[in-house]
Short mmCIF file of C-alpha atoms in Angstrom, two decimals:
data_model
loop_
_atom_site.label_atom_id
_atom_site.label_comp_id
_atom_site.label_asym_id
_atom_site.label_seq_id
_atom_site.Cartn_x
_atom_site.Cartn_y
_atom_site.Cartn_z
CA MET G 825 13.34 -2.26 -9.16
CA GLY G 826 14.93 -5.45 -7.88
CA LEU G 827 17.78 -7.40 -9.43
CA ASP G 828 16.86 -10.61 -11.21
CA SER G 829 19.12 -13.66 -11.01
CA THR G 830 20.86 -12.85 -14.27
CA THR G 831 21.82 -9.33 -13.19
CA ALA G 832 22.89 -10.55 -9.78
CA THR G 833 25.49 -12.85 -11.33
CA GLY G 834 26.47 -10.67 -14.26
CA SER G 835 29.86 -9.14 -14.82
CA THR G 836 28.84 -5.64 -13.78
CA THR G 837 27.62 -6.68 -10.35
CA GLY G 838 30.40 -9.24 -10.03
CA GLY G 839 32.98 -6.51 -10.51
CA ALA G 840 31.39 -4.14 -8.03
CA ALA G 841 32.92 -3.39 -4.67
CA PRO G 842 31.84 -5.78 -1.89
CA GLY G 843 30.01 -2.96 -0.09
CA LEU G 844 27.98 -2.15 -3.20
CA ARG G 845 27.11 -5.80 -3.80
CA GLU G 846 25.92 -6.18 -0.22
CA ALA G 847 23.85 -3.00 -0.49
CA LYS G 848 22.20 -4.29 -3.67
CA LYS G 849 21.46 -7.61 -1.99
CA ARG G 850 19.82 -5.83 0.94
CA GLU G 851 17.78 -3.68 -1.44
CA THR G 852 16.63 -6.73 -3.39
CA ARG G 853 15.74 -8.62 -0.24
CA GLN G 854 13.73 -5.69 1.10
CA LEU G 855 11.96 -5.20 -2.22
CA ILE G 856 10.90 -8.85 -2.35
CA SER G 857 9.69 -8.72 1.24
CA ASP G 858 7.73 -5.52 0.66
CA ARG G 859 6.03 -6.84 -2.48
CA ALA G 860 5.20 -10.11 -0.75
CA THR G 861 3.62 -8.33 2.20
CA VAL G 862 1.39 -6.28 -0.08
CA LEU G 863 0.20 -9.42 -1.86
CA PHE G 864 -0.33 -11.32 1.40
CA ILE G 865 -2.49 -8.50 2.73
CA GLU G 866 -4.47 -8.17 -0.51
CA GLN G 867 -4.93 -11.86 -1.32
CA GLY G 868 -4.19 -13.76 1.88
CA PHE G 869 -1.02 -15.68 2.70
CA GLU G 870 -2.17 -19.12 1.52
CA ARG G 871 -3.54 -17.85 -1.79
CA THR G 872 -0.40 -15.95 -2.79
CA THR G 873 2.18 -17.87 -4.80
CA ILE G 874 5.94 -17.47 -5.04
CA ALA G 875 5.51 -16.85 -8.78
CA GLU G 876 3.23 -13.88 -8.08
CA ILE G 877 5.72 -12.47 -5.61
CA ALA G 878 8.55 -12.84 -8.11
CA ASP G 879 6.49 -11.08 -10.79
CA ALA G 880 5.61 -8.23 -8.42
CA ALA G 881 9.27 -7.76 -7.46
CA ARG G 882 10.47 -8.27 -11.04
CA VAL G 883 12.88 -11.03 -10.10
CA ALA G 884 13.11 -14.72 -10.89
CA LYS G 885 11.36 -17.28 -8.66
CA LYS G 886 14.75 -18.69 -7.75
CA THR G 887 15.84 -15.27 -6.53
CA VAL G 888 12.89 -15.19 -4.15
CA THR G 889 13.69 -18.62 -2.74
CA ASN G 890 17.40 -17.82 -2.51
CA TYR G 891 16.60 -14.95 -0.17
CA PHE G 892 13.62 -16.59 1.54
CA PRO G 893 13.83 -20.42 1.57
CA TYR G 894 10.37 -20.71 3.14
CA LYS G 895 7.26 -18.77 2.24
CA GLU G 896 6.69 -17.93 5.92
CA ASP G 897 10.06 -16.14 5.94
CA LEU G 898 8.55 -13.55 3.60
CA ALA G 899 5.88 -12.67 6.14
CA PHE G 900 8.16 -12.76 9.18
CA ASP G 901 11.10 -10.91 7.71
CA HIS G 902 12.50 -9.92 11.12
CA GLN G 903 12.13 -13.28 12.81
CA GLU G 904 15.79 -13.52 13.90
CA GLU G 905 15.48 -10.16 15.63
CA PHE G 906 12.34 -11.44 17.35
CA VAL G 907 13.73 -14.84 18.34
CA GLY G 908 16.96 -13.48 19.77
CA ALA G 909 15.60 -10.35 21.45
CA LEU G 910 15.11 -11.68 25.00
CA ALA G 911 18.45 -13.49 25.06
CA ARG G 912 20.23 -10.36 23.84
CA THR G 913 18.56 -8.29 26.54
CA VAL G 914 19.80 -10.66 29.24
CA ALA G 915 23.31 -10.67 27.80
CA ALA G 916 23.39 -6.85 27.69
CA ARG G 917 21.84 -6.13 31.10
CA ALA G 918 23.49 -3.43 33.19
CA PRO G 919 25.79 -4.26 36.13
CA GLY G 920 23.67 -5.44 39.04
CA GLU G 921 20.52 -5.59 36.91
CA THR G 922 18.57 -8.84 37.08
CA ALA G 923 17.13 -10.64 34.09
CA LEU G 924 13.59 -9.70 35.12
CA ALA G 925 14.47 -6.03 35.54
CA ALA G 926 16.26 -5.90 32.18
CA LEU G 927 13.44 -7.63 30.31
CA ARG G 928 10.78 -5.45 31.94
CA ARG G 929 12.72 -2.27 31.13
CA THR G 930 13.31 -3.32 27.53
CA PHE G 931 9.70 -4.35 26.95
CA LEU G 932 8.36 -1.07 28.33
CA ALA G 933 10.75 0.81 26.05
CA ALA G 934 9.47 -1.22 23.08
CA VAL G 935 5.89 -0.36 24.04
CA ALA G 936 6.76 3.34 24.31
CA ALA G 937 8.39 3.16 20.86
CA GLN G 938 5.44 1.13 19.48
CA ASP G 939 7.98 -1.30 18.07
CA PRO G 940 6.58 -3.60 15.32
CA VAL G 941 8.77 -6.46 16.57
CA ALA G 942 6.96 -6.22 19.92
CA GLY G 943 3.63 -6.59 18.12
CA PHE G 944 2.77 -3.07 16.94
CA ALA G 945 2.46 -4.18 13.32
CA GLY G 946 -0.76 -2.38 12.37
CA PHE G 947 -4.21 -3.71 11.60
CA GLU G 948 -3.65 -5.06 8.08
CA PHE G 949 -0.51 -7.03 8.90
CA THR G 950 -1.97 -8.35 12.15
CA ARG G 951 -5.15 -9.43 10.37
CA MET G 952 -3.04 -11.19 7.73
CA ILE G 953 -1.41 -13.29 10.46
CA ALA G 954 -4.68 -13.98 12.30
CA ASP G 955 -6.39 -15.10 9.09
CA SER G 956 -3.66 -17.61 8.22
CA ALA G 957 -3.41 -20.94 10.04
CA THR G 958 0.10 -21.32 8.63
CA LEU G 959 1.31 -17.98 9.99
CA THR G 960 -0.30 -18.38 13.41
CA THR G 961 1.40 -21.78 13.73
CA CYS G 962 4.70 -20.26 12.62
CA LEU G 963 4.33 -17.45 15.15
CA ARG G 964 3.85 -19.97 17.97
CA GLY G 965 7.04 -21.67 16.82
CA LEU G 966 8.92 -18.36 16.92
CA HIS G 967 7.75 -17.78 20.49
CA ASP G 968 9.01 -21.26 21.39
CA GLN G 969 12.38 -20.58 19.77
CA ARG G 970 12.64 -17.28 21.64
CA GLU G 971 11.99 -19.03 24.95
CA HIS G 972 14.62 -21.68 24.19
CA ARG G 973 17.17 -19.01 23.29
CA LEU G 974 16.36 -17.16 26.51
CA ALA G 975 16.84 -20.34 28.55
CA ALA G 976 20.31 -20.78 27.05
CA ALA G 977 21.19 -17.16 27.85
CA LEU G 978 20.00 -17.53 31.44
CA ALA G 979 21.99 -20.73 31.87
CA GLU G 980 25.11 -18.99 30.61
CA ALA G 981 24.47 -15.94 32.79
CA THR G 982 24.14 -18.05 35.95
CA GLY G 983 26.75 -20.69 35.15
CA ALA G 984 24.12 -23.42 35.14
CA PRO G 985 24.15 -26.45 32.83
CA ALA G 986 22.27 -25.85 29.58
CA ASP G 987 19.57 -28.37 30.54
CA ALA G 988 19.20 -27.23 34.18
CA ILE G 989 15.64 -26.83 35.39
CA THR G 990 16.03 -23.34 36.90
CA PRO G 991 16.96 -21.38 33.75
CA ARG G 992 14.43 -23.38 31.73
CA THR G 993 11.67 -22.58 34.23
CA ALA G 994 12.69 -18.92 34.45
CA ALA G 995 12.68 -18.69 30.65
CA ALA G 996 9.22 -20.26 30.52
CA LEU G 997 7.89 -17.67 32.98
CA LEU G 998 9.57 -14.71 31.30
CA GLY G 999 8.82 -15.93 27.80
CA GLY G 1000 5.22 -16.61 28.82
CA VAL G 1001 4.69 -13.03 29.95
CA HIS G 1002 6.10 -11.74 26.67
CA ARG G 1003 3.86 -14.13 24.73
CA VAL G 1004 0.75 -13.01 26.62
CA LEU G 1005 1.59 -9.35 26.10
CA PHE G 1006 2.30 -9.90 22.40
CA ASP G 1007 -1.08 -11.61 22.01
CA ARG G 1008 -2.71 -8.74 23.88
CA ILE G 1009 -1.25 -6.22 21.44
CA MET G 1010 -2.55 -8.29 18.54
CA ALA G 1011 -6.03 -8.56 20.08
CA LEU G 1012 -6.27 -4.82 20.70
CA THR G 1013 -5.03 -4.13 17.18
CA LEU G 1014 -7.71 -6.38 15.69
CA ALA G 1015 -10.29 -4.64 17.88
CA GLY G 1016 -9.48 -1.41 16.07
CA ARG G 1017 -7.42 0.34 18.73
CA THR G 1018 -4.66 2.66 17.51
CA ASN G 1019 -1.03 2.06 18.39
CA PRO G 1020 -0.89 5.00 20.85
CA GLU G 1021 -4.03 3.68 22.57
CA ILE G 1022 -2.56 0.18 22.75
CA ALA G 1023 0.72 1.52 24.13
CA ALA G 1024 -1.14 3.31 26.93
CA VAL G 1025 -3.01 0.14 27.87
CA LEU G 1026 0.04 -2.11 27.59
CA HIS G 1027 2.24 0.02 29.78
CA ASP G 1028 0.03 -0.56 32.80
CA GLU G 1029 -0.76 -4.17 31.94
CA ALA G 1030 2.91 -5.00 31.39
CA GLU G 1031 3.83 -3.54 34.77
CA ARG G 1032 1.23 -5.77 36.43
CA ALA G 1033 2.27 -8.84 34.43
CA PHE G 1034 5.96 -8.50 35.25
CA ALA G 1035 5.14 -7.77 38.90
CA LEU G 1036 3.59 -11.24 39.16
CA LEU G 1037 7.04 -12.71 38.49
CA ALA G 1038 8.84 -10.61 41.08
CA PRO G 1039 8.44 -13.02 44.03
CA ALA G 1040 10.18 -15.77 42.07
CA LEU G 1041 12.64 -13.88 39.88
CA ASP G 1042 13.35 -10.47 41.44
CA ALA G 1043 16.83 -11.56 42.57
CA TYR G 1044 17.54 -14.08 39.81
CA ALA G 1045 20.50 -13.73 37.43
CA PRO G 1046 21.92 -10.32 38.37
CA ALA G 1047 24.67 -9.11 36.07
#
């Protein structure tokens, strides 16, 4: 059961250790997200209200909006992880490893792990996104943000100005491949393929997709 706004500000919680308070906040946030996802899948994103989500999680409406300022945030609960993933991969690449090599390696590992953030979200969740004009628009925006974050990381990695054309173009190419592969995972999911089947297909397709970028980016931005 989640904490409502009264409990969250009451004397018992207020006197708890900081670690306990943070754990309760995480639990409440996850509960709200889980209940929202169930309702979105059952009723559709547009038809589900914040009031219904609050009732399902047994919290106040204000508690929902405190944790999730926008309704879309409830559907894309891991959007920061998604948006920052490519930039983090570039920043953490191994000595001598190029941006392309690091991103290819990391994507193939995500495919092998059938990572939901890479697109392996299951049929019901994927259908929920595909059926919602709001969520499909939001997803395009998250891809755009991810590309912009990657461009900034590439500029920093190569010592280029933030608005330089080379890191922006490289980010567009690398982000574009990731976007195409993400869409491919969604399409195969909606076609009824299982995650292991999709992973087998995507491994080979990802290798071919990244290979197309090798002539331009194989030596770009080594660590």
